[in-house]
Tab-separated table of C-alpha atoms in Angstrom:
chain	number	residue	atom	x	y	z
A	2	UNK	CA	16.246	28.650	17.765
A	3	UNK	CA	13.069	30.703	18.077
A	4	UNK	CA	12.712	30.823	14.289
A	5	UNK	CA	12.431	27.019	14.239
A	6	UNK	CA	9.594	27.181	16.756
A	7	UNK	CA	7.858	29.701	14.508
A	8	UNK	CA	8.024	27.323	11.532
A	9	UNK	CA	6.945	24.377	13.685
A	10	UNK	CA	3.883	26.327	14.787
A	11	UNK	CA	3.032	27.353	11.228
A	12	UNK	CA	3.401	23.783	9.949
A	13	UNK	CA	1.278	22.239	12.701
A	14	UNK	CA	-1.460	24.847	12.312
A	15	UNK	CA	-1.407	24.319	8.542
A	16	UNK	CA	-1.706	20.561	9.046
A	17	UNK	CA	-4.929	21.298	10.924
A	18	UNK	CA	-6.571	24.042	8.856
A	19	UNK	CA	-5.555	22.964	5.335
A	20	UNK	CA	-7.096	19.454	5.512
A	21	UNK	CA	-10.083	20.940	7.337
A	22	UNK	CA	-10.781	23.297	4.424
A	23	UNK	CA	-10.196	20.664	1.734
A	24	UNK	CA	-12.471	18.247	3.549
A	25	UNK	CA	-15.425	20.246	2.227
A	26	UNK	CA	-14.184	19.433	-1.288
A	27	UNK	CA	-14.115	15.710	-0.426
A	28	UNK	CA	-10.303	15.675	-0.586
A	29	UNK	CA	-8.852	12.859	1.567
A	30	UNK	CA	-6.809	13.962	4.555
A	31	UNK	CA	-3.714	12.155	3.351
A	32	UNK	CA	-3.851	13.968	0.008
A	33	UNK	CA	-4.220	17.284	1.842
A	34	UNK	CA	-1.019	16.601	3.796
A	35	UNK	CA	0.822	15.888	0.560
A	36	UNK	CA	-0.480	18.979	-1.221
A	37	UNK	CA	0.596	21.048	1.753
A	38	UNK	CA	4.092	19.578	1.557
A	39	UNK	CA	4.364	20.622	-2.087
A	40	UNK	CA	3.127	24.135	-1.314
A	41	UNK	CA	5.601	24.464	1.549
A	42	UNK	CA	8.475	23.986	-0.903
A	43	UNK	CA	7.736	27.525	-2.130
A	44	UNK	CA	8.264	29.056	1.310
A	45	UNK	CA	10.833	26.930	3.160
A	46	UNK	CA	13.810	24.908	2.029
A	47	UNK	CA	14.194	22.739	5.126
A	48	UNK	CA	11.779	21.322	7.663
A	49	UNK	CA	12.562	22.192	11.302
A	50	UNK	CA	14.504	19.414	12.979
A	51	UNK	CA	12.021	19.491	15.882
A	52	UNK	CA	9.558	17.602	13.658
A	53	UNK	CA	12.015	14.960	12.447
A	54	UNK	CA	11.344	12.670	15.422
A	55	UNK	CA	7.690	12.120	14.525
A	56	UNK	CA	8.575	11.778	10.855
A	57	UNK	CA	11.068	8.998	11.568
A	58	UNK	CA	8.784	6.958	13.836
A	59	UNK	CA	5.644	7.349	11.692
A	60	UNK	CA	5.874	4.039	9.809
A	61	UNK	CA	6.670	2.100	12.987
A	62	UNK	CA	3.765	3.726	14.853
A	63	UNK	CA	1.342	2.972	12.036
A	64	UNK	CA	2.347	-0.676	11.713
A	65	UNK	CA	2.267	-1.131	15.471
A	66	UNK	CA	-1.407	-0.146	15.412
A	67	UNK	CA	-2.028	-2.499	12.493
A	68	UNK	CA	-0.370	-5.305	14.462
A	69	UNK	CA	-2.696	-4.687	17.399
A	70	UNK	CA	-5.523	-6.136	15.314
A	71	UNK	CA	-3.750	-9.463	14.779
A	72	UNK	CA	-2.426	-12.491	16.617
A	73	UNK	CA	0.064	-15.183	15.611
A	74	UNK	CA	-2.757	-17.705	15.426
A	75	UNK	CA	-4.546	-15.570	12.870
A	76	UNK	CA	-1.345	-15.008	10.913
A	77	UNK	CA	-0.533	-18.731	10.845
A	78	UNK	CA	-3.914	-19.499	9.342
A	79	UNK	CA	-3.151	-17.202	6.409
A	80	UNK	CA	0.564	-18.011	5.905
A	81	UNK	CA	0.126	-20.673	3.255
A	82	UNK	CA	-2.302	-18.512	1.312
A	83	UNK	CA	-0.077	-15.413	1.503
A	84	UNK	CA	3.146	-17.041	0.250
A	85	UNK	CA	2.005	-17.712	-3.318
A	86	UNK	CA	0.189	-14.351	-3.680
A	87	UNK	CA	3.365	-12.653	-2.449
A	88	UNK	CA	5.508	-14.454	-5.009
A	89	UNK	CA	2.954	-13.665	-7.709
A	90	UNK	CA	3.010	-10.000	-6.696
A	91	UNK	CA	6.816	-9.941	-6.898
A	92	UNK	CA	7.063	-11.733	-10.241
A	93	UNK	CA	4.424	-9.722	-12.084
A	94	UNK	CA	5.683	-6.364	-10.801
A	95	UNK	CA	9.458	-6.822	-10.747
A	96	UNK	CA	10.124	-8.692	-13.996
A	97	UNK	CA	8.123	-6.509	-16.478
A	98	UNK	CA	9.634	-3.272	-15.130
A	99	UNK	CA	13.117	-4.808	-15.244
A	100	UNK	CA	12.644	-5.910	-18.871
A	101	UNK	CA	11.299	-2.511	-19.958
A	102	UNK	CA	14.135	-0.664	-18.253
A	103	UNK	CA	16.831	-2.969	-19.591
A	104	UNK	CA	15.372	-2.779	-23.089
A	105	UNK	CA	15.793	1.008	-23.087
A	106	UNK	CA	18.965	1.494	-21.033
A	107	UNK	CA	20.944	-1.758	-21.451
A	108	UNK	CA	22.128	-1.066	-17.913
A	109	UNK	CA	21.731	-4.139	-15.718
A	110	UNK	CA	22.297	-2.419	-12.366
A	111	UNK	CA	19.977	0.491	-13.205
A	112	UNK	CA	17.280	-1.932	-14.358
A	113	UNK	CA	17.488	-4.036	-11.185
A	114	UNK	CA	17.418	-0.905	-9.031
A	115	UNK	CA	14.473	0.563	-10.941
A	116	UNK	CA	12.456	-2.658	-10.752
A	117	UNK	CA	13.217	-2.894	-7.029
A	118	UNK	CA	12.079	0.690	-6.448
A	119	UNK	CA	8.810	0.412	-8.369
A	120	UNK	CA	7.862	-3.078	-7.177
A	121	UNK	CA	6.552	-2.510	-3.612
A	122	UNK	CA	3.304	-0.808	-2.699
A	123	UNK	CA	3.665	1.892	-0.051
A	124	UNK	CA	3.013	0.375	3.376
A	125	UNK	CA	2.528	3.742	5.074
A	126	UNK	CA	0.146	5.206	2.501
A	127	UNK	CA	-1.884	2.016	2.056
A	128	UNK	CA	-2.216	1.416	5.795
A	129	UNK	CA	-3.286	5.006	6.361
A	130	UNK	CA	-5.859	4.796	3.554
A	131	UNK	CA	-7.265	1.559	4.970
A	132	UNK	CA	-7.828	3.324	8.274
A	133	UNK	CA	-9.129	6.597	6.836
A	134	UNK	CA	-11.680	4.830	4.633
A	135	UNK	CA	-12.600	2.384	7.432
A	136	UNK	CA	-11.858	-0.709	5.350
A	137	UNK	CA	-9.961	-2.719	7.966
A	138	UNK	CA	-12.997	-4.992	8.326
A	139	UNK	CA	-13.175	-5.825	4.605
A	140	UNK	CA	-12.507	-9.454	3.579
A	141	UNK	CA	-9.406	-8.484	1.544
A	142	UNK	CA	-7.577	-6.837	4.460
A	143	UNK	CA	-5.710	-9.997	5.562
A	144	UNK	CA	-4.358	-10.521	2.056
A	145	UNK	CA	-3.342	-6.888	1.551
A	146	UNK	CA	-1.538	-6.674	4.891
A	147	UNK	CA	0.123	-10.021	4.223
A	148	UNK	CA	1.421	-8.853	0.847
A	149	UNK	CA	2.611	-5.565	2.370
A	150	UNK	CA	4.656	-7.434	4.974
A	151	UNK	CA	5.959	-9.820	2.299
A	152	UNK	CA	6.988	-6.818	0.181
A	153	UNK	CA	8.787	-5.260	3.152
A	154	UNK	CA	10.902	-8.372	3.633
A	155	UNK	CA	11.677	-8.687	-0.083
A	156	UNK	CA	12.459	-4.968	-0.358
A	157	UNK	CA	14.940	-5.118	2.527
A	158	UNK	CA	16.651	-8.028	0.768
A	159	UNK	CA	16.737	-6.148	-2.534
A	160	UNK	CA	18.003	-3.005	-0.823
A	161	UNK	CA	20.904	-4.910	0.706
A	162	UNK	CA	21.815	-5.969	-2.835
A	163	UNK	CA	21.382	-2.534	-4.437
A	164	UNK	CA	23.719	-0.759	-1.985
A	165	UNK	CA	26.856	-2.741	-3.003
A	166	UNK	CA	25.755	-2.666	-6.649
A	167	UNK	CA	25.560	1.129	-6.553
A	168	UNK	CA	29.200	1.192	-5.448
A	169	UNK	CA	30.197	-1.121	-8.268
A	170	UNK	CA	30.568	-4.183	-6.035
A	171	UNK	CA	29.112	-7.607	-6.650
A	172	UNK	CA	26.214	-9.069	-4.714
A	173	UNK	CA	27.373	-10.903	-1.611
A	174	UNK	CA	25.204	-14.034	-1.211
A	175	UNK	CA	26.446	-14.582	2.353
A	176	UNK	CA	25.365	-11.087	3.386
A	177	UNK	CA	21.943	-11.512	1.794
A	178	UNK	CA	21.501	-14.864	3.481
A	179	UNK	CA	22.441	-13.350	6.841
A	180	UNK	CA	19.759	-10.662	6.566
A	181	UNK	CA	17.108	-13.195	5.593
A	182	UNK	CA	18.118	-15.425	8.505
A	183	UNK	CA	18.052	-12.477	10.920
A	184	UNK	CA	14.523	-11.498	9.859
A	185	UNK	CA	13.371	-15.091	10.322
A	186	UNK	CA	14.989	-15.312	13.766
A	187	UNK	CA	13.277	-12.109	14.910
A	188	UNK	CA	9.876	-13.385	13.798
A	189	UNK	CA	10.452	-16.746	15.494
A	190	UNK	CA	11.616	-15.005	18.685
A	191	UNK	CA	8.431	-12.943	18.877
A	192	UNK	CA	6.376	-16.079	18.255
A	193	UNK	CA	8.142	-18.045	21.014
A	194	UNK	CA	7.758	-15.113	23.407
A	195	UNK	CA	4.042	-14.918	22.705
A	196	UNK	CA	3.489	-18.688	22.746
A	197	UNK	CA	5.193	-19.512	26.044
A	198	UNK	CA	4.717	-16.287	28.003
A	199	UNK	CA	1.357	-15.012	26.765
A	200	UNK	CA	-0.404	-15.431	30.141
A	201	UNK	CA	2.409	-13.728	32.063
A	202	UNK	CA	2.541	-10.969	29.454
A	203	UNK	CA	-1.165	-10.247	29.935
A	204	UNK	CA	-0.584	-9.723	33.675
A	205	UNK	CA	2.353	-7.427	32.898
A	206	UNK	CA	0.275	-5.509	30.358
A	207	UNK	CA	-2.477	-4.971	32.911
A	208	UNK	CA	0.029	-3.525	35.398
A	209	UNK	CA	1.518	-1.213	32.766
A	210	UNK	CA	-1.919	-0.082	31.620
A	211	UNK	CA	-2.684	1.400	35.029
A	212	UNK	CA	0.279	3.782	34.913
A	213	UNK	CA	-0.265	7.345	33.697
A	214	UNK	CA	3.274	7.355	32.298
A	215	UNK	CA	2.285	4.910	29.546
A	216	UNK	CA	3.070	7.409	26.786
A	217	UNK	CA	6.770	7.351	27.715
A	218	UNK	CA	6.818	3.562	27.476
A	219	UNK	CA	5.083	3.719	24.106
A	220	UNK	CA	7.339	6.361	22.517
A	221	UNK	CA	10.485	4.847	24.007
A	222	UNK	CA	9.655	1.387	22.682
A	223	UNK	CA	8.819	2.704	19.220
A	224	UNK	CA	12.000	4.806	19.096
A	225	UNK	CA	14.208	1.859	20.057
A	226	UNK	CA	12.386	-0.299	17.513
A	227	UNK	CA	13.226	2.141	14.721
A	228	UNK	CA	16.827	2.477	15.912
A	229	UNK	CA	17.445	-1.270	16.165
A	230	UNK	CA	15.760	-1.926	12.814
A	231	UNK	CA	17.869	0.681	11.026
A	232	UNK	CA	21.052	-0.445	12.775
A	233	UNK	CA	20.654	-3.978	11.409
A	234	UNK	CA	19.048	-2.961	8.071
A	235	UNK	CA	15.800	-4.607	9.112
A	236	UNK	CA	12.243	-3.623	8.298
A	237	UNK	CA	10.994	-1.324	11.048
A	238	UNK	CA	7.471	-1.960	9.761
A	239	UNK	CA	7.801	-5.702	10.358
A	240	UNK	CA	9.364	-5.344	13.827
A	241	UNK	CA	6.745	-2.789	14.914
A	242	UNK	CA	3.998	-4.996	13.508
A	243	UNK	CA	5.255	-7.948	15.577
A	244	UNK	CA	5.325	-5.755	18.682
A	245	UNK	CA	1.676	-4.937	18.089
A	246	UNK	CA	0.830	-8.597	17.522
A	247	UNK	CA	2.094	-9.710	20.954
A	248	UNK	CA	-0.087	-7.135	22.740
A	249	UNK	CA	-3.068	-9.286	23.664
A	250	UNK	CA	-6.492	-7.921	22.778
A	251	UNK	CA	-7.675	-9.325	26.134
A	252	UNK	CA	-5.440	-6.978	28.136
A	253	UNK	CA	-6.250	-3.516	29.467
A	254	UNK	CA	-3.035	-2.271	27.833
A	255	UNK	CA	-4.608	-2.910	24.437
A	256	UNK	CA	-7.606	-0.748	25.347
A	257	UNK	CA	-5.428	2.067	26.722
A	258	UNK	CA	-3.241	2.167	23.613
A	259	UNK	CA	-6.222	2.141	21.264
A	260	UNK	CA	-7.864	4.961	23.211
A	261	UNK	CA	-5.023	7.281	24.209
A	262	UNK	CA	-2.120	6.687	21.792
A	263	UNK	CA	-4.069	7.188	18.569
A	264	UNK	CA	-3.253	10.920	18.626
A	265	UNK	CA	0.459	10.090	18.412
A	266	UNK	CA	-0.308	8.032	15.323
A	267	UNK	CA	-2.216	10.839	13.626
A	268	UNK	CA	0.485	13.408	14.440
A	269	UNK	CA	3.280	11.181	13.145
A	270	UNK	CA	1.499	10.262	9.925
A	271	UNK	CA	0.539	13.865	9.159
A	272	UNK	CA	4.129	15.046	9.557
A	273	UNK	CA	5.403	12.051	7.569
A	274	UNK	CA	3.317	12.750	4.473
A	275	UNK	CA	3.978	16.477	4.683
A	276	UNK	CA	7.731	15.851	4.853
A	277	UNK	CA	7.563	13.150	2.177
A	278	UNK	CA	6.328	15.486	-0.558
A	279	UNK	CA	8.340	18.447	0.728
A	280	UNK	CA	11.614	16.537	0.296
A	281	UNK	CA	10.884	15.146	-3.163
A	282	UNK	CA	12.926	16.804	-5.914
A	283	UNK	CA	11.138	16.786	-9.260
A	284	UNK	CA	13.502	16.513	-12.229
A	285	UNK	CA	12.935	16.133	-15.940
A	286	UNK	CA	13.894	13.003	-17.888
A	287	UNK	CA	14.185	13.103	-21.655
A	288	UNK	CA	12.876	9.613	-22.577
A	289	UNK	CA	9.102	10.095	-22.594
A	290	UNK	CA	8.371	6.648	-24.054
A	291	UNK	CA	10.165	4.952	-21.161
A	292	UNK	CA	8.064	7.004	-18.748
A	293	UNK	CA	4.829	6.002	-20.462
A	294	UNK	CA	5.689	2.298	-20.510
A	295	UNK	CA	6.787	2.328	-16.881
A	296	UNK	CA	3.580	4.078	-15.801
A	297	UNK	CA	1.533	1.499	-17.687
A	298	UNK	CA	3.531	-1.413	-16.249
A	299	UNK	CA	3.500	-0.245	-12.637
A	300	UNK	CA	-0.265	0.353	-12.710
A	301	UNK	CA	-1.468	-2.498	-14.927
A	302	UNK	CA	0.651	-5.286	-13.470
A	303	UNK	CA	0.015	-4.226	-9.870
A	304	UNK	CA	-3.735	-4.335	-10.525
A	305	UNK	CA	-3.432	-7.654	-12.371
A	306	UNK	CA	-1.209	-9.338	-9.777
A	307	UNK	CA	-3.368	-8.220	-6.848
A	308	UNK	CA	-6.548	-9.319	-8.624
A	309	UNK	CA	-5.127	-12.786	-9.396
A	310	UNK	CA	-3.694	-13.090	-5.885
A	311	UNK	CA	-7.069	-12.185	-4.398
A	312	UNK	CA	-8.873	-14.809	-6.462
A	313	UNK	CA	-6.334	-17.424	-5.396
A	314	UNK	CA	-6.788	-16.314	-1.795
A	315	UNK	CA	-10.461	-17.187	-2.101
A	316	UNK	CA	-12.003	-13.734	-2.361
A	317	UNK	CA	-14.974	-12.933	-4.558
A	318	UNK	CA	-14.478	-11.122	-7.861
A	319	UNK	CA	-15.928	-7.954	-6.340
A	320	UNK	CA	-13.546	-8.016	-3.376
A	321	UNK	CA	-10.639	-8.936	-5.662
A	322	UNK	CA	-11.248	-5.955	-7.934
A	323	UNK	CA	-11.641	-3.641	-4.940
A	324	UNK	CA	-8.339	-4.918	-3.535
A	325	UNK	CA	-6.476	-4.595	-6.839
A	326	UNK	CA	-7.556	-0.969	-7.327
A	327	UNK	CA	-6.387	-0.188	-3.782
A	328	UNK	CA	-2.765	-1.251	-4.228
A	329	UNK	CA	-1.315	1.003	-6.943
A	330	UNK	CA	0.445	3.624	-4.797
A	331	UNK	CA	4.217	3.468	-4.292
A	332	UNK	CA	5.967	5.407	-1.555
A	333	UNK	CA	8.627	5.266	1.117
A	334	UNK	CA	10.586	2.226	-0.096
A	335	UNK	CA	10.709	3.624	-3.631
A	336	UNK	CA	12.240	6.842	-2.321
A	337	UNK	CA	14.761	4.900	-0.221
A	338	UNK	CA	15.868	2.918	-3.263
A	339	UNK	CA	16.228	6.145	-5.249
A	340	UNK	CA	18.293	7.720	-2.485
A	341	UNK	CA	20.867	4.895	-2.468
A	342	UNK	CA	21.123	4.802	-6.282
A	343	UNK	CA	21.128	8.424	-7.572
A	344	UNK	CA	21.214	7.574	-11.339
A	345	UNK	CA	17.549	6.539	-11.217
A	346	UNK	CA	16.218	9.464	-9.175
A	347	UNK	CA	15.171	11.415	-12.281
A	348	UNK	CA	12.987	8.453	-13.296
A	349	UNK	CA	11.673	7.215	-9.962
A	350	UNK	CA	10.610	10.407	-8.184
A	351	UNK	CA	8.037	11.610	-10.781
A	352	UNK	CA	6.680	8.065	-11.119
A	353	UNK	CA	6.289	7.744	-7.361
A	354	UNK	CA	4.467	11.075	-7.192
A	355	UNK	CA	2.135	10.063	-10.007
A	356	UNK	CA	1.451	6.656	-8.467
A	357	UNK	CA	0.608	8.245	-5.114
A	358	UNK	CA	-1.981	10.620	-6.528
A	359	UNK	CA	-3.369	8.003	-8.914
A	360	UNK	CA	-3.350	5.347	-6.200
A	361	UNK	CA	-5.286	7.516	-3.755
A	362	UNK	CA	-7.924	8.279	-6.379
A	363	UNK	CA	-8.261	4.607	-7.329
A	364	UNK	CA	-8.435	3.638	-3.658
A	365	UNK	CA	-11.296	6.056	-3.059
A	366	UNK	CA	-13.217	4.852	-6.129
A	367	UNK	CA	-12.431	1.133	-5.724
A	368	UNK	CA	-15.662	0.147	-3.884
A	369	UNK	CA	-17.812	1.991	-6.439
A	370	UNK	CA	-15.998	0.492	-9.454
A	371	UNK	CA	-16.115	-3.013	-7.964
A	372	UNK	CA	-19.834	-2.664	-7.321
A	373	UNK	CA	-20.446	-1.486	-10.883
A	374	UNK	CA	-18.515	-4.357	-12.480
A	375	UNK	CA	-19.778	-7.038	-10.104
A	376	UNK	CA	-23.113	-5.860	-8.639
A	377	UNK	CA	-24.674	-7.726	-5.781
A	378	UNK	CA	-27.273	-10.223	-6.887
A	379	UNK	CA	-30.790	-9.482	-5.745
A	380	UNK	CA	-32.920	-12.559	-5.362
A	381	UNK	CA	-35.955	-12.588	-7.675
A	382	UNK	CA	-37.634	-15.468	-5.887
A	383	UNK	CA	-41.052	-14.658	-4.504
A	384	UNK	CA	-41.357	-15.577	-0.816
A	385	UNK	CA	-43.909	-18.317	-0.122
A	386	UNK	CA	-47.342	-17.200	1.089
A	387	UNK	CA	-48.012	-17.444	4.806
A	388	UNK	CA	-49.682	-20.691	5.929
């Protein structure tokens, strides 16, 4: 319909001019997209379906670009260090929220679902912030990306348990084990493909890079990745990340993607964050004390767990504090959990919104705060006189 094209045009123009205006107020682009989504709720009830394609592939596109910066060799070096930080992140963020929720509600299923929803940091928001603030070269980036991928895998496992629980069924250990095995098999398959065929893949990449139709290959691959991941209840972020990993940095395909496909990434992410806040339904919940305790727990324990994980990983106290203040925001997985278990939507949605805005602010201020608490030491030694 022509009316849909009108709204598409208005939305796309707004996604250009609104962040451009707020940029003068030092408002991050990602926050501008989210504000615009909230404002759009006053004027339109539904987003035109023409934009849904880019919204659905946004997370996969973003993690594909993150994967381009890595190789399996680099990931293997960090595996042993990431496992314990990942478990620490899960324990310190899942258990306290579960105990608080169960103490107030005495509802086991609601408490498990709520802890699952508020446990993971948003992969899309965090990855976008890391790029926007040009912090991909920081020493903590390997740890943060490792924990994000670990959280994706754990969240998929938890989600497969919450869905039958929401219907009143019991957890099926066989089904959970199957999903874990499938994720492991996919990772191993990508590793074997890269290990044994890396040289042949580079030649193939170079041939593909010379074709002007590369954008069709890119969008088609990403679309099928999202479809296959959703069909098997897998993490599209993990699969897309692995696809990026096997693209060799020595190939011309890597250079072409980095140079020409970045606009697809920016378009997808802008529409994703706009749609994310536009779709959120804010509802009131009468237990204010539960809200306050959950806000404290989801912020304090995420900062604490990330700080301790960073120290264990071998980072300095300055880098550890900077990393911990950059990991507060929740996002897409929290909303997915809320959508499959409606009784907790009144609690989760406002908390997710608050964590996003608070997380973005903490992310922006993290380098300054870390520098203030742990300033760089300036040597007071006087250089020796010249001979």
